[in-house]
Coordinates of C-alpha atoms in Angstrom, one line a residue:
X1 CA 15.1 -23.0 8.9
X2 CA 17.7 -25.9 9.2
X3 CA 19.4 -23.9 11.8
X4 CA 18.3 -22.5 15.5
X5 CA 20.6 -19.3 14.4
X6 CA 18.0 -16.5 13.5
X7 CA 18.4 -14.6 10.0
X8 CA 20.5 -11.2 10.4
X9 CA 19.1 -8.4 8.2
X10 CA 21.5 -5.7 7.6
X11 CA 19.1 -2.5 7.2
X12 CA 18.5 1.1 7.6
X13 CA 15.7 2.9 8.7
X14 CA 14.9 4.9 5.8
X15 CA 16.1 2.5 2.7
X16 CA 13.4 1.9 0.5
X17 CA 14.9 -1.4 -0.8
X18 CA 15.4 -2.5 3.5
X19 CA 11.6 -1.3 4.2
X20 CA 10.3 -3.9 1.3
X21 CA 12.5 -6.7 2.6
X22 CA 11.2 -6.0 6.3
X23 CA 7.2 -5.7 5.0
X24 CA 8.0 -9.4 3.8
X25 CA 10.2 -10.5 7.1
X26 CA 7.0 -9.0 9.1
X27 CA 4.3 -10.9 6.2
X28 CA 5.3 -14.2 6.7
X29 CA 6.1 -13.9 10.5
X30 CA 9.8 -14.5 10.4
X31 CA 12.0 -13.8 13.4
X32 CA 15.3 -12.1 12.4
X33 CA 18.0 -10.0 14.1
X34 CA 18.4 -6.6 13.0
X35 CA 21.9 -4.8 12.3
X36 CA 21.7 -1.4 11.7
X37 CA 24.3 0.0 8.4
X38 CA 24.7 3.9 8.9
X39 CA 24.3 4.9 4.8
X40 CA 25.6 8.2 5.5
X41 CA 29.2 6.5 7.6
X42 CA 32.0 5.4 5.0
X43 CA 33.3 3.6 7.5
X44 CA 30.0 1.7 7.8
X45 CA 29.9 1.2 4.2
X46 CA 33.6 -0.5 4.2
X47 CA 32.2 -2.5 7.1
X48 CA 29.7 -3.6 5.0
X49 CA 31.3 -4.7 2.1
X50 CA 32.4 -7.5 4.0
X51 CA 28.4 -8.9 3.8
X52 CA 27.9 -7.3 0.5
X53 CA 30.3 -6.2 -1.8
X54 CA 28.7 -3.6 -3.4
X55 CA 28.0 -1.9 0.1
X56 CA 24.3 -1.7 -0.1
X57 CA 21.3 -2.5 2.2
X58 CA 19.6 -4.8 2.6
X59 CA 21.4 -7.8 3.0
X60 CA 20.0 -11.5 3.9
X61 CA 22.3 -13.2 6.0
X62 CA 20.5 -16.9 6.8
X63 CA 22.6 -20.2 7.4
X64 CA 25.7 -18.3 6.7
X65 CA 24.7 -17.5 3.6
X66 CA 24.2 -14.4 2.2
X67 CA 21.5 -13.0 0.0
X68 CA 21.6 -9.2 -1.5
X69 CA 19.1 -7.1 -3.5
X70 CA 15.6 -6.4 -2.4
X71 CA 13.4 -8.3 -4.6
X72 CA 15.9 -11.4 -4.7
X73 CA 15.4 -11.9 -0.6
X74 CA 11.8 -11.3 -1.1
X75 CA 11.8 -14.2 -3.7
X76 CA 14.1 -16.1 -1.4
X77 CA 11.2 -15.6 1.4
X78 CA 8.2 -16.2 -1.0
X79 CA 9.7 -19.8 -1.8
X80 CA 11.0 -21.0 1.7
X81 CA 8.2 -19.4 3.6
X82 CA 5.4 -20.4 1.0
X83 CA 2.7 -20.2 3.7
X84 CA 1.9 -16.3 3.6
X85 CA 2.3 -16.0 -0.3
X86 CA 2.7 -12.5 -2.0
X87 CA 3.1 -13.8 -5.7
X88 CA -0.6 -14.7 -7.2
X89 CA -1.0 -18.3 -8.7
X90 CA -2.3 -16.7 -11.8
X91 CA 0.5 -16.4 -14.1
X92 CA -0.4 -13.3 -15.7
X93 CA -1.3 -11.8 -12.0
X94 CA 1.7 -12.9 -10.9
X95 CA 3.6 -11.4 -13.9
X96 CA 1.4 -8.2 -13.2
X97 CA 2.4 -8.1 -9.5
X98 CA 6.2 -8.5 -10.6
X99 CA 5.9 -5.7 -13.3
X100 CA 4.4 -3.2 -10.6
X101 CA 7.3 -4.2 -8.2
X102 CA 10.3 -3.8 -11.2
X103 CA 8.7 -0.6 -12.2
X104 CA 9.7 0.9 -8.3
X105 CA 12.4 -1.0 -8.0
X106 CA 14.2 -0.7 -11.2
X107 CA 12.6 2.4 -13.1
X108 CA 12.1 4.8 -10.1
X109 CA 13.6 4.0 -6.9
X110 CA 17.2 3.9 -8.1
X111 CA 16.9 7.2 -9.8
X112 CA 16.4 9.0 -6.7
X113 CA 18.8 6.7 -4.1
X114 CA 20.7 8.5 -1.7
X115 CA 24.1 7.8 -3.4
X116 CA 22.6 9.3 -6.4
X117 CA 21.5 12.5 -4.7
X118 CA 24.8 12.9 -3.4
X119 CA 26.0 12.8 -6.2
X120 CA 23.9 14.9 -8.2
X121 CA 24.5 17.2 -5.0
X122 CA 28.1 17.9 -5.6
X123 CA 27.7 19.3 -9.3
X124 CA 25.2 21.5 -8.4
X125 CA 23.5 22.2 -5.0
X126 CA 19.8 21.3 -5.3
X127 CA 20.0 19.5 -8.3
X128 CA 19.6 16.3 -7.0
X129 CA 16.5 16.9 -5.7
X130 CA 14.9 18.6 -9.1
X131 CA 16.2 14.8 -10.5
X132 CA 14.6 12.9 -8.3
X133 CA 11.3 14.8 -8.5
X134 CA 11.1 14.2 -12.4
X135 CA 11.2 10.6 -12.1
X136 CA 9.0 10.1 -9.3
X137 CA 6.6 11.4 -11.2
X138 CA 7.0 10.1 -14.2
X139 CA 7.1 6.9 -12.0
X140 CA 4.2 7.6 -10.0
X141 CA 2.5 8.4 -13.2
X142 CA 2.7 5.2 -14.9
X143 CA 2.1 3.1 -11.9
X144 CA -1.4 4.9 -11.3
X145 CA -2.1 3.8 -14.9
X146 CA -0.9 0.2 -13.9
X147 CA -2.8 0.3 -10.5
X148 CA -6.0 1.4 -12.5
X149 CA -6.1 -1.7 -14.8
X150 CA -5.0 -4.5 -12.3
X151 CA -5.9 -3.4 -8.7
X152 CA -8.3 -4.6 -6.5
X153 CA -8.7 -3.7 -3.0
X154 CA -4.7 -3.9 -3.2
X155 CA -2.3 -3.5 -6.4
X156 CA -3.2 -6.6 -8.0
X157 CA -6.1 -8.0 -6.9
X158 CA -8.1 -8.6 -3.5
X159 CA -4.7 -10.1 -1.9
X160 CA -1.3 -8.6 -1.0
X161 CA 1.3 -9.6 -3.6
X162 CA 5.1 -8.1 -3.8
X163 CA 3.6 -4.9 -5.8
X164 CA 2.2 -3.7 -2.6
X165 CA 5.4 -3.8 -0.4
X166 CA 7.1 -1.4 -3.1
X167 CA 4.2 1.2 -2.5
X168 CA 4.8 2.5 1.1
X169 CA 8.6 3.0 0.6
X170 CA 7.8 5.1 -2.6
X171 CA 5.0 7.2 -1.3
X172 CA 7.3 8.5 1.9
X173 CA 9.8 9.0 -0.7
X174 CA 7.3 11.1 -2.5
X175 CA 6.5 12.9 0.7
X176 CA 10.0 13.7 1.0
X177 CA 10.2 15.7 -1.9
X178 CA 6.9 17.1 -1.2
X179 CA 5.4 16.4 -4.0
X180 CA 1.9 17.0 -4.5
X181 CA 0.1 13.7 -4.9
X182 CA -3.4 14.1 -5.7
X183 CA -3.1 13.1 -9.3
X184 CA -2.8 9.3 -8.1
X185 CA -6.1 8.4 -6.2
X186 CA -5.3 5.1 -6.7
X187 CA -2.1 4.7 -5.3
X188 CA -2.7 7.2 -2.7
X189 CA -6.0 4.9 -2.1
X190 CA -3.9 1.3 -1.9
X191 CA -1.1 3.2 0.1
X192 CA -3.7 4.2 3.0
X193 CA -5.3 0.7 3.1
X194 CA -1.8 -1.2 3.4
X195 CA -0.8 1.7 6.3
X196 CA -3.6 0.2 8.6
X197 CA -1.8 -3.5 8.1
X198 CA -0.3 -4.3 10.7
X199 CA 3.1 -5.9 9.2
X200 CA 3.5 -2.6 7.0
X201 CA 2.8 -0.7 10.6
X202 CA 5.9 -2.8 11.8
X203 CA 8.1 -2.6 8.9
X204 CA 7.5 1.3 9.0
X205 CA 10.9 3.3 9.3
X206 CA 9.6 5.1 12.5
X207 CA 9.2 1.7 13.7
X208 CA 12.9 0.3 13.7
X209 CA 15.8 0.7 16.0
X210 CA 17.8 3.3 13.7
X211 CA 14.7 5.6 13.6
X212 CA 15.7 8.9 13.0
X213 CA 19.5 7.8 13.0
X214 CA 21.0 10.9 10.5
X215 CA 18.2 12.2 9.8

């Protein structure tokens, strides 16, 4: 870092897209202040928008500058802290390990967000969660197919890459909605080995200083 200041990550303790961010803070040993963002406060929210217009967690804020959405601190991370990689040098790995993590990110997580709940919510009591369950599954679905054909001992490969820090957020997600998993051995089987790590023991949401915070 050119500067003595520490990184400020602005997190909650049960964000999927935070929990990724802090698996990778926690991977490559970097040293960061945490601020806690109460998602369920409006006035938190507005607070936020200061840091991140669009009011979401996580934000990046390192030098004074300001990095938002999960996967772009994560690539931020993976090129100034080089050292602990989680992208394969094999290009098509590396495009395999970037699939897995898009899939989460942008096919499943987002359709089951707590802003979409709410929403969801408001129409029709319950529905939200009836949503959410369909594409989890769908989700989970594919990316046990995916994990089949590329995994190793973790999602792609013998190494952890960024799939793997999408898989723990989406699992407790899972759990949430008690959904019954054991149609994905191989995610359930990845999801176990990564839990005994001790960076994805660290990054765990019972593990930060919000835990339990609303919820």
């Amino acid at each position: 870092m050119s500067s003595e200041q520490k990184p400020i990550l602005y997190s909650y303790w049960r964000s999927s897209c935070s929990w990724r961010v802090r698996i990778a803070l926690a991977l490559k040993n970097v040293d960061y202040e945490y601020k806690t963002v109460d998602l369920l406060s409006e006035e938190a929210k507005n607070q936020l928008k200061e840091i991140n217009p669009a009011a979401k967690v996580p934000a990046f804020v390192v030098d004074g500058n300001v990095i938002t959405e999960s996967l772009a601190i994560i690539e931020y991370l993976e090129e100034t802290h080089p050292d602990v990689p989680l992208l394969p040098k094999d290009p098509v790995k590396r495009a395999q390990a970037r699939a897995i993590a898009l899939l989460v990110t942008s096919g499943i997580q987002p359709l089951h967000n707590l802003k979409v709940l709410q929403l969801l919510n408001k129409k029709e009591a319950g529905f939200g969660g009836q949503f959410a369950k369909q594409f989890v599954v769908e989700g989970l679905t594919a990316l046990e197919i995916l994990l089949k054909q590329h995994s190793g001992k973790y999602a792609v490969g013998d190494s952890v890459t960024i799939a793997d820090l999408n898989i723990p957020p989406l699992i407790y997600s899972a759990n949430r909605f008690n959904l019954d998993l054991s149609d994905y051995p191989t995610v359930n089987r990845i999801n176990a080995t990564l839990a005994e790590i001790p960076a994805f023991i660290a990054a765990h949401p019972d593990n930060q200083p919000d835990t339990g915070l609303n919820a």
